[in-house]
mmCIF file with all atom_site columns, C-alpha atoms in Angstrom:
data_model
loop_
_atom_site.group_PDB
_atom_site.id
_atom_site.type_symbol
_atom_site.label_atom_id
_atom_site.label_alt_id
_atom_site.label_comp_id
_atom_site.label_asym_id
_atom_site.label_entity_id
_atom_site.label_seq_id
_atom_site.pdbx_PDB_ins_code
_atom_site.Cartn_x
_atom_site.Cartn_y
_atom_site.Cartn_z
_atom_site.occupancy
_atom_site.B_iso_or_equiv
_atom_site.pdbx_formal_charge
_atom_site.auth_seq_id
_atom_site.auth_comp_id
_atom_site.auth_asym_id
_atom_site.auth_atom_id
_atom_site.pdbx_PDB_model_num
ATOM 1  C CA . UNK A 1 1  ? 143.897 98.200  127.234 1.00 0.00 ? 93  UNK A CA 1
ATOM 2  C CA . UNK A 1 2  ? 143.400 101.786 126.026 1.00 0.00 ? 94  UNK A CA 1
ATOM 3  C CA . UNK A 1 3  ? 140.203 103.977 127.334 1.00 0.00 ? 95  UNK A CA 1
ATOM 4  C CA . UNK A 1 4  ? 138.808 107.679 126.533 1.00 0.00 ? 96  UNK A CA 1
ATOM 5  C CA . UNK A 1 5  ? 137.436 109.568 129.468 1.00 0.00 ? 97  UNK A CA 1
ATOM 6  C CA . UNK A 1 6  ? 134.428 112.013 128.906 1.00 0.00 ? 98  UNK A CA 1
ATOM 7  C CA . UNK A 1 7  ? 132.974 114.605 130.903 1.00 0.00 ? 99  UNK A CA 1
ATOM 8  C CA . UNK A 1 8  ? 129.079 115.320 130.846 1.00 0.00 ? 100 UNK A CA 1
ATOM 9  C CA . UNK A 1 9  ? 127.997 117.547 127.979 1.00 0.00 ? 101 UNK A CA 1
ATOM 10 C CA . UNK A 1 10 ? 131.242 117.198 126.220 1.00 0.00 ? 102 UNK A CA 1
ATOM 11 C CA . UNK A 1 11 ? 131.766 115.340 122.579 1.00 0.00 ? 103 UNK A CA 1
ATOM 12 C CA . UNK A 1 12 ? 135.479 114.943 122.862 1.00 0.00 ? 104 UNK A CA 1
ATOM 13 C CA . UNK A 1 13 ? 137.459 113.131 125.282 1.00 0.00 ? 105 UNK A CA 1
ATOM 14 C CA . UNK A 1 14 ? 139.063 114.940 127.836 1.00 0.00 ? 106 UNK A CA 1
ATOM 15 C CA . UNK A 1 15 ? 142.109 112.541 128.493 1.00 0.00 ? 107 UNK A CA 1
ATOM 16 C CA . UNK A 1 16 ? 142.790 109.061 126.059 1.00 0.00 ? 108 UNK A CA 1
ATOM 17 C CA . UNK A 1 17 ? 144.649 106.885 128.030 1.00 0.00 ? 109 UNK A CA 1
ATOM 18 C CA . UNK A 1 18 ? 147.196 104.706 126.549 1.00 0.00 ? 110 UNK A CA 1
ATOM 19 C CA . UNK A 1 19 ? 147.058 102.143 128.938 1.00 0.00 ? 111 UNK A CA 1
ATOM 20 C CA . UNK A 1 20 ? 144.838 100.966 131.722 1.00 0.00 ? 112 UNK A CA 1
ATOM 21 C CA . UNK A 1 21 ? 144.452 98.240  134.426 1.00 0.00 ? 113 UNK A CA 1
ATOM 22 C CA . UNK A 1 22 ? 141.452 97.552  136.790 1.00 0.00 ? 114 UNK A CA 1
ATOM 23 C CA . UNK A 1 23 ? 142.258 96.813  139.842 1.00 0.00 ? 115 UNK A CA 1
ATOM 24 C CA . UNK A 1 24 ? 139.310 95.358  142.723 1.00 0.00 ? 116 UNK A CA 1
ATOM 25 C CA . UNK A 1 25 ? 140.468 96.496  146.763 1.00 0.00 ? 117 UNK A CA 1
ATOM 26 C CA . UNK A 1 26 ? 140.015 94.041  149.325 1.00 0.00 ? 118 UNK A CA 1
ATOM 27 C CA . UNK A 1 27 ? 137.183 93.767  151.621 1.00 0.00 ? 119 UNK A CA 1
ATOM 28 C CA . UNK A 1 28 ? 137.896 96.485  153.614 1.00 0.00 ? 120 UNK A CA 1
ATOM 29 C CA . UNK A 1 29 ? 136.353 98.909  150.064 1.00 0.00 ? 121 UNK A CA 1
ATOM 30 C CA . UNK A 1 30 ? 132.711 97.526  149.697 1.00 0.00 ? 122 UNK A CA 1
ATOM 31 C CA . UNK A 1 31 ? 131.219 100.959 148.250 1.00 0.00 ? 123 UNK A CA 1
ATOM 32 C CA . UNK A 1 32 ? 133.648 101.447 145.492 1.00 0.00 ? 124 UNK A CA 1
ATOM 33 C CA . UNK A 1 33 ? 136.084 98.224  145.093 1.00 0.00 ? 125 UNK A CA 1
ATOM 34 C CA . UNK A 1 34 ? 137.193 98.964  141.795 1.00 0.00 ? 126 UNK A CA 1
ATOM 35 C CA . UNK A 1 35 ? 140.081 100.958 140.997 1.00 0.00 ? 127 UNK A CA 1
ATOM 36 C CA . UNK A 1 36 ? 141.672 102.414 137.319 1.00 0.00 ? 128 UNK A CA 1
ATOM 37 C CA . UNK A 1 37 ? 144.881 102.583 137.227 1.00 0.00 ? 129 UNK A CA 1
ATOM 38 C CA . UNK A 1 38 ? 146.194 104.602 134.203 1.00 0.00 ? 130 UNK A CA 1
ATOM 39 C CA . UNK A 1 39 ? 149.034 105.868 132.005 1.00 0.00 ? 131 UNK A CA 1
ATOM 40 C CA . UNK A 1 40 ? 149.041 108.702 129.489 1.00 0.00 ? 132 UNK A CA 1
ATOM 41 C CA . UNK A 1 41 ? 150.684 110.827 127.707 1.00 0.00 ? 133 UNK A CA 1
ATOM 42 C CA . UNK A 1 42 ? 147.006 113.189 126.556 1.00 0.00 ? 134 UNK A CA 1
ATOM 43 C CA . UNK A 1 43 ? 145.939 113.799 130.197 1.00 0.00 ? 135 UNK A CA 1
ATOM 44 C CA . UNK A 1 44 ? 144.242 116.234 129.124 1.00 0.00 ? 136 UNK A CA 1
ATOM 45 C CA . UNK A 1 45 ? 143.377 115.854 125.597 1.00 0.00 ? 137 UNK A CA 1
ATOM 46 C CA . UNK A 1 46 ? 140.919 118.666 125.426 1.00 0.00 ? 138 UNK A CA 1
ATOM 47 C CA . UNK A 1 47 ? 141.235 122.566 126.388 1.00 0.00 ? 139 UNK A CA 1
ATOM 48 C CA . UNK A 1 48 ? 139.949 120.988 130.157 1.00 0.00 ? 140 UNK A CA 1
ATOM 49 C CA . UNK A 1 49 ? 142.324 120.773 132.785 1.00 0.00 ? 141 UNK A CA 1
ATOM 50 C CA . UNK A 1 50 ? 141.607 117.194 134.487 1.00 0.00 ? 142 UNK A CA 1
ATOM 51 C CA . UNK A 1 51 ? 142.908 118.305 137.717 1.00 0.00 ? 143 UNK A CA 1
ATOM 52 C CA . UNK A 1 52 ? 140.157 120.799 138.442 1.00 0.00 ? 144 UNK A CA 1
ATOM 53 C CA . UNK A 1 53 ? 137.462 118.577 138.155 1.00 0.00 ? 145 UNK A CA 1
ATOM 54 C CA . UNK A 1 54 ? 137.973 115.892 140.309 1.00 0.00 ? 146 UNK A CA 1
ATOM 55 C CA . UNK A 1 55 ? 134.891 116.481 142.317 1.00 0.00 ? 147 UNK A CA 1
ATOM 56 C CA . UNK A 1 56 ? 132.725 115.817 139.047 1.00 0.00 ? 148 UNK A CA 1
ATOM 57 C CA . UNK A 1 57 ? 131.733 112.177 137.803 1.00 0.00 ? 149 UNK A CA 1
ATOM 58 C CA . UNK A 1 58 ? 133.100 111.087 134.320 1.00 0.00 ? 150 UNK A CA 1
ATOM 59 C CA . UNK A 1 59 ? 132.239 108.334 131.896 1.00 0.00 ? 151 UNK A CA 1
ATOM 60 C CA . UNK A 1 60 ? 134.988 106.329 131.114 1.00 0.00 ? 152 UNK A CA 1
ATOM 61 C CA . UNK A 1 61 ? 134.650 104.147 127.976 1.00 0.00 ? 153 UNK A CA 1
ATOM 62 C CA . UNK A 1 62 ? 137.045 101.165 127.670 1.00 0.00 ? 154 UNK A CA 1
ATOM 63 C CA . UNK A 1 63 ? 138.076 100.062 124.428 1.00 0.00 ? 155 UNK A CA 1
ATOM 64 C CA . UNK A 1 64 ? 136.303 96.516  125.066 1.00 0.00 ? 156 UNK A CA 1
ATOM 65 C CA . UNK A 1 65 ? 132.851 98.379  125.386 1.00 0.00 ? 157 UNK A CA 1
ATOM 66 C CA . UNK A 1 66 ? 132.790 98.785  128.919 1.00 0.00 ? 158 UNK A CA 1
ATOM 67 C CA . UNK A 1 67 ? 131.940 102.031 130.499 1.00 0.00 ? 159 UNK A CA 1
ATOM 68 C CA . UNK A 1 68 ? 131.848 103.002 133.866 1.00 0.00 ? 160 UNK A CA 1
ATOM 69 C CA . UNK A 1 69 ? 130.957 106.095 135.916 1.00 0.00 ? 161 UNK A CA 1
ATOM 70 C CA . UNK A 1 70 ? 134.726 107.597 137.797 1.00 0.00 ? 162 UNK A CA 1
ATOM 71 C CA . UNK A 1 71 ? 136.074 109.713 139.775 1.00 0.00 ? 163 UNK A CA 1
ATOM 72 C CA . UNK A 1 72 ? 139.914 111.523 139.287 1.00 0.00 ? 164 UNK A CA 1
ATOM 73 C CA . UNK A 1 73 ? 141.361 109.659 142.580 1.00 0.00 ? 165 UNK A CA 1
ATOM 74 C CA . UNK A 1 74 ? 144.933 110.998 141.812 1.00 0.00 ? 166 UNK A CA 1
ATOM 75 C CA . UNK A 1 75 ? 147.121 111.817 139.716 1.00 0.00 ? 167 UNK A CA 1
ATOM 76 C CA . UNK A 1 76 ? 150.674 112.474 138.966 1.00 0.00 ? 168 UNK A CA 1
ATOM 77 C CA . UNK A 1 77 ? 153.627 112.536 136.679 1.00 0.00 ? 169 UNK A CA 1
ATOM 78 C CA . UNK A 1 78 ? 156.378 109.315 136.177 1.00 0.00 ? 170 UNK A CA 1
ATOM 79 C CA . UNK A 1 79 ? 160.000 109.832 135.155 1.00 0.00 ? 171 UNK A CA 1
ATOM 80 C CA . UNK A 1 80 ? 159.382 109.791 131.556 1.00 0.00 ? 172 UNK A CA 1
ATOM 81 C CA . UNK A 1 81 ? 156.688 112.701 131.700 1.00 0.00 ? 173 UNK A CA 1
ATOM 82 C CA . UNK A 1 82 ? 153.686 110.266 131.437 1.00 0.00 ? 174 UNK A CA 1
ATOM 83 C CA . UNK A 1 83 ? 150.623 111.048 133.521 1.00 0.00 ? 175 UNK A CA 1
ATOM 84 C CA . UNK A 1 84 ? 149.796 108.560 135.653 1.00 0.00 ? 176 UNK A CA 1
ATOM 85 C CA . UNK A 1 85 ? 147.079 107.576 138.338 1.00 0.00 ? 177 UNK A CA 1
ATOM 86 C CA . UNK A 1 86 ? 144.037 106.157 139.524 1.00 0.00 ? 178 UNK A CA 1
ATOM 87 C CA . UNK A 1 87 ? 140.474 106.660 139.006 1.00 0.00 ? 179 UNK A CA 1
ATOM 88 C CA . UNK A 1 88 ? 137.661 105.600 141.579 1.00 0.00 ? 180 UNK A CA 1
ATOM 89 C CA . UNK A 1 89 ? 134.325 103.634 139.871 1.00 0.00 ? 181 UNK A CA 1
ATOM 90 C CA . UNK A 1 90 ? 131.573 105.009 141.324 1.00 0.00 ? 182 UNK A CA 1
ATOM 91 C CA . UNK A 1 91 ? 129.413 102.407 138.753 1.00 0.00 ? 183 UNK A CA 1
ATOM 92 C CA . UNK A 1 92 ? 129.630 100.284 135.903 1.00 0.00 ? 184 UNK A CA 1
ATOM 93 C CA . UNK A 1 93 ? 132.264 97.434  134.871 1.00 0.00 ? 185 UNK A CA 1
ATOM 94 C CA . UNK A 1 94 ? 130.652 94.736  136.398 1.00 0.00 ? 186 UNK A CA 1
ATOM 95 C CA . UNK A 1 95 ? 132.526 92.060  137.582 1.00 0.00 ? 187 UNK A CA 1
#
């Protein structure tokens, strides 16, 4: 599945990922289970950089409808020079 993130006040997307995967922690993560894992190659699709906001809630819109309020959890790069990581839901994509 492919997803845009957005930051508040902003038109444009600041990262279109090309694929994502939500993932729900055990039991031991009852005020933010859900997890988004994620895999780009436009991290930062915008003149943002990603990696300095990652104390600042995002909408991320899923290209199913879906949108949910994250946080940057981590992020990093894999051997082919794709961005990867994981984003925390803070609300949104109910179960």
């Amino acid at each position: 599945m492919k997803a845009m993130l957005f930051m508040a006040g902003r038109g444009e997307p600041v990262a279109v990922f090309d694929e994502v995967d939500i993932v729900t922690m055990n039991d031991n993560h009852t005020h933010a289970p859900h997890r988004v894992l994620f895999k780009t190659k436009r991290l930062n699709a915008g003149k943002v950089m990603l990696e300095l906001h990652r104390d600042e809630a995002m909408t991320l819109k899923l290209e199913d409808g879906r949108e949910a309020s994250v946080l940057v959890q981590h992020s990093s790069l894999d051997m082919r020079g794709n961005a990867v990581g994981v984003l925390r839901v803070l609300r949104g994509l109910a179960d």
